[in-house]
Short mmCIF file of C-alpha atoms in Angstrom, two decimals:
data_model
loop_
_atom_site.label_atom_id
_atom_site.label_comp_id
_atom_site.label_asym_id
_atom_site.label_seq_id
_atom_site.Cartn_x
_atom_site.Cartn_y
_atom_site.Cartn_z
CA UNK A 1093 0.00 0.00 0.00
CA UNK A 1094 1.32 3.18 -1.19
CA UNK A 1095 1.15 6.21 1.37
CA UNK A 1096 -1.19 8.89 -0.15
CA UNK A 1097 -0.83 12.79 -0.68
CA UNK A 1098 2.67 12.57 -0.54
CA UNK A 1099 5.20 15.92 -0.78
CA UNK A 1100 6.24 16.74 -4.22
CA UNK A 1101 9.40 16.53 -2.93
CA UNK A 1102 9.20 13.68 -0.93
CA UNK A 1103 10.63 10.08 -2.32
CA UNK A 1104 8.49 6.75 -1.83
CA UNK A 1105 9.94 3.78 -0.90
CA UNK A 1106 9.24 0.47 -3.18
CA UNK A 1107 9.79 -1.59 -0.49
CA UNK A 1108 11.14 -5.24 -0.79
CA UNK A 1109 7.60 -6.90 -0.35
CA UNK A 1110 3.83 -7.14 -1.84
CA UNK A 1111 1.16 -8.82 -0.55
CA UNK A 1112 1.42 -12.30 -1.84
CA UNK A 1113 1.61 -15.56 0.43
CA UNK A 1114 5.37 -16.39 -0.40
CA UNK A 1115 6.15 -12.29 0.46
CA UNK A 1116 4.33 -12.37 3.75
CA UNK A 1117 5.88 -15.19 4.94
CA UNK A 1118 8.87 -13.49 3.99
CA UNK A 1119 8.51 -10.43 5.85
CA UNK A 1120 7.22 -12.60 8.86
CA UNK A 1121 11.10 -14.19 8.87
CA UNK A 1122 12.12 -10.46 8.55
CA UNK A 1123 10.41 -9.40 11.34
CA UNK A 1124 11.38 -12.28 13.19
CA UNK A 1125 15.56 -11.82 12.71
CA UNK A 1126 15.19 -8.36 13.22
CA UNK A 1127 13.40 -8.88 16.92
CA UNK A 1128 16.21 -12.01 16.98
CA UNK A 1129 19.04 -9.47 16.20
CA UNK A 1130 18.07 -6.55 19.00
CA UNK A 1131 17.38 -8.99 21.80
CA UNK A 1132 20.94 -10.81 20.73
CA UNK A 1133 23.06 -8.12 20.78
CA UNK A 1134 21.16 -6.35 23.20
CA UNK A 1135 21.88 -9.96 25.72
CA UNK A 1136 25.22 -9.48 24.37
CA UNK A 1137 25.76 -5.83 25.28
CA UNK A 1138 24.56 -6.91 29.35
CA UNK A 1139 26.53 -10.17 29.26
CA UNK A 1140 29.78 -7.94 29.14
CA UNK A 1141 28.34 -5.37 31.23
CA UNK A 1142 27.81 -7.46 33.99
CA UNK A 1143 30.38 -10.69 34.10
CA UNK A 1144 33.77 -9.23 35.68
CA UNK A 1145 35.38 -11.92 33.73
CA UNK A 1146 34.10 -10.50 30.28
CA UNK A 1147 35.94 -6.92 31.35
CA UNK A 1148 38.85 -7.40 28.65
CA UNK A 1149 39.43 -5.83 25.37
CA UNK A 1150 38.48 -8.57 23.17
CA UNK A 1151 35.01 -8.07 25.08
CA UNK A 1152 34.35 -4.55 25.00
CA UNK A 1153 35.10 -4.33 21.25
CA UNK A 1154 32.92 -7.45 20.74
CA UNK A 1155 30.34 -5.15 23.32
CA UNK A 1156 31.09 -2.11 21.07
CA UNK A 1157 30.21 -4.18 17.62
CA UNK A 1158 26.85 -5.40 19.28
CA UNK A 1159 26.28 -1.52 20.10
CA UNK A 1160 26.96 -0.45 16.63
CA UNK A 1161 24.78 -3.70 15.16
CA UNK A 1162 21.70 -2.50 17.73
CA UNK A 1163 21.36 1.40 15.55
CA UNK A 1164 22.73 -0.22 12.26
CA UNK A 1165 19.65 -2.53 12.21
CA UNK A 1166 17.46 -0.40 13.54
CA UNK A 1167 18.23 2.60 10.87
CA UNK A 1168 16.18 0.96 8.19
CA UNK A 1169 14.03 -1.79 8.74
CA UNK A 1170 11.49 -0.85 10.97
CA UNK A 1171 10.89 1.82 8.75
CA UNK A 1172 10.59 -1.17 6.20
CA UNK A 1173 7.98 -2.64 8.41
CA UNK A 1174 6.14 0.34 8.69
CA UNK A 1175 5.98 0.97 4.67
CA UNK A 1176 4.78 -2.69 4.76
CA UNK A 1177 1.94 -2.57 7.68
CA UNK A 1178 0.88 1.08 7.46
CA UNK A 1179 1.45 2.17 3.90
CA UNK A 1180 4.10 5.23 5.15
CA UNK A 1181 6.55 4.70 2.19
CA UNK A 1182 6.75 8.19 1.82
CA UNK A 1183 10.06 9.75 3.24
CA UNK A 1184 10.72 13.32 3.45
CA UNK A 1185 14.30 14.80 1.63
CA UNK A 1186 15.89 15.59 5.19
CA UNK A 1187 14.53 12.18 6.52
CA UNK A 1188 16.34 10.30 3.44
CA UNK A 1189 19.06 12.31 3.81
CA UNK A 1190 19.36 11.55 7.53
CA UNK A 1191 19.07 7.74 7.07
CA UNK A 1192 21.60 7.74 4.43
CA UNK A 1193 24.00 9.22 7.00
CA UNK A 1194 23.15 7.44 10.15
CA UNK A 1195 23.40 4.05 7.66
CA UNK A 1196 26.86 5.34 6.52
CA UNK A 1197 28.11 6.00 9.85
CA UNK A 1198 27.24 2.86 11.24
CA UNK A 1199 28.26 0.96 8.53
CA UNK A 1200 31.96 2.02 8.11
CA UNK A 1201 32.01 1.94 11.75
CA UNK A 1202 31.70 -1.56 11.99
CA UNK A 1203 34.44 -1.88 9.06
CA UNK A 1204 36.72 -0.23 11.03
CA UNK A 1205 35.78 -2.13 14.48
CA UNK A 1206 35.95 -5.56 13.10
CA UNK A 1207 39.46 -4.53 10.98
CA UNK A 1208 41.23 -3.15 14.47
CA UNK A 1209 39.54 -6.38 16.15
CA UNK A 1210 41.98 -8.34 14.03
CA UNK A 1211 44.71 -6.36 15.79
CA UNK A 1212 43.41 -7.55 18.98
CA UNK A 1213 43.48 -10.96 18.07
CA UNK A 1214 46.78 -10.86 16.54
CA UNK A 1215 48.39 -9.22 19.86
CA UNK A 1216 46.69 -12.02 22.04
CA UNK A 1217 47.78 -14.70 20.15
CA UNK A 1218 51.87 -13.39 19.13
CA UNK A 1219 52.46 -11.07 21.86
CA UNK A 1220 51.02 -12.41 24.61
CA UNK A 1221 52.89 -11.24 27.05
CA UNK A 1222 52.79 -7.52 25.80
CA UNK A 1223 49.17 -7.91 25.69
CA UNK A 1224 48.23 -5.30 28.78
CA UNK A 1225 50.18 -2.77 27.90
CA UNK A 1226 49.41 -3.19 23.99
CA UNK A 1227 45.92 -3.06 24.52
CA UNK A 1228 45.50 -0.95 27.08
CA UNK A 1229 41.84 0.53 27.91
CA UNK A 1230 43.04 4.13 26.31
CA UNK A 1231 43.83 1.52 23.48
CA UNK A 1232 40.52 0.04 23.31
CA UNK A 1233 39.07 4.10 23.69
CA UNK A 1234 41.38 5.31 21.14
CA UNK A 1235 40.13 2.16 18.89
CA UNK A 1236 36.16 2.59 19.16
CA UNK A 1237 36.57 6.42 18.67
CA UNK A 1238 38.16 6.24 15.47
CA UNK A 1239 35.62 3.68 13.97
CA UNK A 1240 32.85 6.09 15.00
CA UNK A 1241 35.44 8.88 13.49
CA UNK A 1242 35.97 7.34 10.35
CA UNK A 1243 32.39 6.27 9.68
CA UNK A 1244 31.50 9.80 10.73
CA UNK A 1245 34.04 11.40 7.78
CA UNK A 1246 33.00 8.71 5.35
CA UNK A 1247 29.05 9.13 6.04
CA UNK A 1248 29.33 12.91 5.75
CA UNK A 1249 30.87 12.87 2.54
CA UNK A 1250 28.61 10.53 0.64
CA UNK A 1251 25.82 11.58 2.09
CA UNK A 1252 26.85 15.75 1.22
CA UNK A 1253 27.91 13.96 -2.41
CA UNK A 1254 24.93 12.31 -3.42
CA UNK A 1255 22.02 14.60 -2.16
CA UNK A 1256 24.06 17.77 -3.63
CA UNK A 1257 22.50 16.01 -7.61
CA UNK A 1258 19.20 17.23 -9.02
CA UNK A 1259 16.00 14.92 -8.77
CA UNK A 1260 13.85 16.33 -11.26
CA UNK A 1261 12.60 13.34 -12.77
CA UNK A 1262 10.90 9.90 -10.73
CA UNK A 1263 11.31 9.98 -7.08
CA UNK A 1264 10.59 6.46 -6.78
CA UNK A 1265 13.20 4.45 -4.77
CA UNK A 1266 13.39 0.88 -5.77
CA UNK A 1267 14.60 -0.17 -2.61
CA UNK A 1268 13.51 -0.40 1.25
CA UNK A 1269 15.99 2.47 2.68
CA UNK A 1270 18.05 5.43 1.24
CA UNK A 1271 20.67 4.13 -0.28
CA UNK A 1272 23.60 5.49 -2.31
CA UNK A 1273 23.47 2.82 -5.35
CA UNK A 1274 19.70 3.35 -5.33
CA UNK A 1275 19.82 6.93 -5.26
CA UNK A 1276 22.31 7.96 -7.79
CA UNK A 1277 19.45 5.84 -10.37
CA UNK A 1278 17.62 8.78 -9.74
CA UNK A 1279 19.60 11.28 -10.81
CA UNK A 1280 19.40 14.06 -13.32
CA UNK A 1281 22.68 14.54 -14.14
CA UNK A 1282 26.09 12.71 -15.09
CA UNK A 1283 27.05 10.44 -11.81
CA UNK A 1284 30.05 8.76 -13.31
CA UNK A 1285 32.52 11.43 -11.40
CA UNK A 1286 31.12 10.68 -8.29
CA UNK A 1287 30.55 6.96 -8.75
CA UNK A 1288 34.63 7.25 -9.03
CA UNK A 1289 34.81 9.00 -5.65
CA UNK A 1290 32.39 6.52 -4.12
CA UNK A 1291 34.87 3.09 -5.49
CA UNK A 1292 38.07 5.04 -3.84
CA UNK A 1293 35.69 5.63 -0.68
CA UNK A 1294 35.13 1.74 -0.95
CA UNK A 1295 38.78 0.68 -1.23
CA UNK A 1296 39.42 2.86 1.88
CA UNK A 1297 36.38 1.65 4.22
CA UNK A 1298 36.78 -1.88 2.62
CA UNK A 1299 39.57 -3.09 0.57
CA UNK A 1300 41.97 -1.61 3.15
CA UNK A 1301 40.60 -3.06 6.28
CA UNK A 1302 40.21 -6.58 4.59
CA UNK A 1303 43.55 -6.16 3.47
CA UNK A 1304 44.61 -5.52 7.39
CA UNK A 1305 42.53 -8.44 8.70
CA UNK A 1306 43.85 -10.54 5.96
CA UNK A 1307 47.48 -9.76 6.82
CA UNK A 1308 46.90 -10.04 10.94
CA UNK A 1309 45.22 -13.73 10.16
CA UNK A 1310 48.12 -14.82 8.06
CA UNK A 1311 50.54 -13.85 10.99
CA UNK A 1312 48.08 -15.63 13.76
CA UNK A 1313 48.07 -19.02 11.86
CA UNK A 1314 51.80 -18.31 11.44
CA UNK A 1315 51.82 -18.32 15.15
CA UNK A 1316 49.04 -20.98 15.37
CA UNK A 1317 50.97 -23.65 13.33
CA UNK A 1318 54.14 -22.88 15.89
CA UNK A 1319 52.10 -23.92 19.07
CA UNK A 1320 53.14 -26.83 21.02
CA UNK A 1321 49.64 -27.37 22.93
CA UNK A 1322 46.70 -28.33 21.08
CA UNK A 1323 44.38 -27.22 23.94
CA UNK A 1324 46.20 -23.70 22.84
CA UNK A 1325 46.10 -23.98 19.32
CA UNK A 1326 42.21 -25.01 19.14
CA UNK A 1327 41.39 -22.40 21.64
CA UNK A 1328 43.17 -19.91 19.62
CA UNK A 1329 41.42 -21.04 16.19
CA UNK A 1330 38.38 -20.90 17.84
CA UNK A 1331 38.19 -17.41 18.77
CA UNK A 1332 39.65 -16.43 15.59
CA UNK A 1333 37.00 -18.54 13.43
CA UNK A 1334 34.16 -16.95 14.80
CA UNK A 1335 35.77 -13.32 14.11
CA UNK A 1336 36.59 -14.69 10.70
CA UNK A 1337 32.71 -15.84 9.72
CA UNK A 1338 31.49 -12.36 10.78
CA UNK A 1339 34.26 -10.49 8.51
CA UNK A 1340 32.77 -12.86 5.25
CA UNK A 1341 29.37 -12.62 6.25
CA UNK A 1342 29.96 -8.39 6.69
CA UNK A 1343 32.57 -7.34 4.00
CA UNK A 1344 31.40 -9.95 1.05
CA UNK A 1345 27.79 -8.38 0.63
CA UNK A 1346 29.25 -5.03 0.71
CA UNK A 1347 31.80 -5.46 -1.51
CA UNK A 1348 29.40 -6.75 -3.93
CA UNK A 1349 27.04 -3.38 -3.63
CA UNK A 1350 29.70 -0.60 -3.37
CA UNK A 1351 32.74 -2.03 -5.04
CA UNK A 1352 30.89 -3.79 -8.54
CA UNK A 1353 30.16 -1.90 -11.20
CA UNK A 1354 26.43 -1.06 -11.35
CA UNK A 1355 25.85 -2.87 -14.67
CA UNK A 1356 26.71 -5.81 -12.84
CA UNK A 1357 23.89 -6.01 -10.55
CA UNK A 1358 20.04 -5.18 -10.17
CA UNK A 1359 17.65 -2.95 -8.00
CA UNK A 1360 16.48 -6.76 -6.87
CA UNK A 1361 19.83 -8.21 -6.78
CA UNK A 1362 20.61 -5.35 -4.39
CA UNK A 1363 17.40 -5.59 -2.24
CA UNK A 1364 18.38 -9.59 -1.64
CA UNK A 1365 21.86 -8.73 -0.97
CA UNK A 1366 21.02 -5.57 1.65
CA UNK A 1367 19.04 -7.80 3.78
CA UNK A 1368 22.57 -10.05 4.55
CA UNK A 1369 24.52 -7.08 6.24
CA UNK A 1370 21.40 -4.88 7.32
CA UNK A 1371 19.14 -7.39 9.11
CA UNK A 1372 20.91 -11.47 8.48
CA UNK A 1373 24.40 -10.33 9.83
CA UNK A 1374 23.66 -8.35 12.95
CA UNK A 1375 21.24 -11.33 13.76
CA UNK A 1376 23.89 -13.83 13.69
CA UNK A 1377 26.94 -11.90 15.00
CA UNK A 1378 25.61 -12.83 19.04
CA UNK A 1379 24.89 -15.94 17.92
CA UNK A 1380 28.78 -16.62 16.25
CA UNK A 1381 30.47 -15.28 19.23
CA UNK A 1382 28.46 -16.74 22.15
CA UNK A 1383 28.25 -20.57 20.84
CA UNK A 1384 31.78 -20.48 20.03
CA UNK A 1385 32.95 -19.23 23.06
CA UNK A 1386 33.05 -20.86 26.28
CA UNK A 1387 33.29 -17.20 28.47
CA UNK A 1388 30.28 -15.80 26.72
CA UNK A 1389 28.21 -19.12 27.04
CA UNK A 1390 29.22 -19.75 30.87
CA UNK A 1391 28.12 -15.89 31.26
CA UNK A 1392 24.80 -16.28 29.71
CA UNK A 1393 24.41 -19.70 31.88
CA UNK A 1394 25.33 -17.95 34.91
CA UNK A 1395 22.86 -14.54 34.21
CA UNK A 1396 20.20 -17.45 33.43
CA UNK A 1397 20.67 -19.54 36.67
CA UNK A 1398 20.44 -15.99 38.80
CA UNK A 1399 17.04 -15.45 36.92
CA UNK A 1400 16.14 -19.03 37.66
CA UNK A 1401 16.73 -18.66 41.29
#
């Protein structure tokens, strides 16, 4: 249902959804990871708030990713759901222009985070004994404030960028949120400069931090295969598979959006691929990181038995 007596100026969200069977079901599941996703990292979030033995830095980053997945999330779809339930697909200029930003943000936040997480990993596992003073908490502060730094610079550029163009012709987004790829279709003037600026924006919020995790990983296993103790080296592989999964799950759908050509994908190609890193991956990063890891799963049986009691 389309919203009615819209503002000329105004844009109107397709959505990702009609009314069929198969599509309701559909949204149902979305619904249903979404509500799966906020309790999750919200559990997460008070796990590490309140088990003294989750107060190191591999925790309060993994606390400060849960954060950042809570507003990423929550930035576009239940705006989604209300275009579905309600019929309010209209969204003003300034409102598209703020979700755009607040989606930018957020998003090359969490690049950053998970790429300087790698760092953490890679000073537990080779420098163990300089771990303290390498990751100190003004470590740890200096880390999370320049993810929410860099995804601040990144998100005001794009977003300045791409609503500066002209949208004189259909202000028809095919797509559930604001963004860039889906904007820029709707443009009244030549995008191809900008387009340029946005791949060299990619390679930096990226290419470069998969290039950093890539090179911290090759040192760990480096390390890895050197261990002596098997309890050691499985712990260690452990902790770094699960940090691993939620890089490729992360990084691989945006790559595909913001680093491809846009002759190489469709409006519905893009639609199926946004749901993986706006609603699918915040959903499962709790999930990775607590059934993988024996701390987070004896917190959450401890914070259960105290309920119990």
């Amino acid at each position: 249902m389309e919203q009615k007596n819209e503002n000329s100026t105004d844009f109107i969200l397709l959505g990702l959804f009609n009314e069929s069977p198969m599509h309701l079901f559909l949204f149902s599941m979305v619904v249903v990871i979404y509500t799966l996703a906020m309790a999750g990292n919200t559990a997460m979030v008070f796990l590490i708030w309140a088990d003294a033995r989750l107060h190191t830095p591999m925790y309060f980053l993994l606390s400060q990713l849960s954060f950042l997945d809570i507003f990423f999330t929550s930035v576009t779809v239940p705006k989604m759901i209300a275009g579905f339930l309600f019929g309010w697909t209209s969204i003003s200029f300034v409102g598209c222009g703020a979700q755009m930003f607040f989606f930018m943000l957020l998003g090359a936040a969490e690049c950053l985070l998970l790429a300087l997480m790698s760092y953490d990993r890679y000073v537990a596992i080779c420098n163990p004994l300089r771990y303290p003073s390498l990751m100190s908490r003004q470590t740890c502060l200096l880390m999370v404030a320049t993810s929410w730094l860099g995804g601040s610079i990144n998100a005001s550029i794009q977003t300045a960028l791409t609503l500066q163009f002209p949208y004189c012709g259909s202000r028809r987004i095919a797509h559930f949120f604001c963004e860039v790829p889906s904007l820029l279709r709707l443009a009244c003037a030549d995008t191809a400069a900008y387009e340029r600026v946005l791949f060299v924006t990619g390679v930096v919020v990226l290419l470069v931090p998969i290039a950093f995790i890539t090179t911290s990983y090759a040192l760990i296993l480096a390390a890895v295969l050197g261990m002596h103790s098997v309890e050691g080296r499985q712990k260690a592989l452990a902790t770094c598979s699960s940090h691993l999964t939620v890089v490729n799950l992360f990084y691989g759908p945006l790559v595909y959006t913001y680093m491809l050509p846009a002759s190489y994908h469709s409006p519905g190609q893009d639609d199926v691929v946004s749901i993986f890193y706006t609603v699918l991956t915040p959903m499962l990063n709790p999930v990775i990181y607590s059934l993988r890891n024996k701390e987070v799963t004896g917190a959450m049986k401890k914070v259960i038995g105290k309920m119990c009691i």
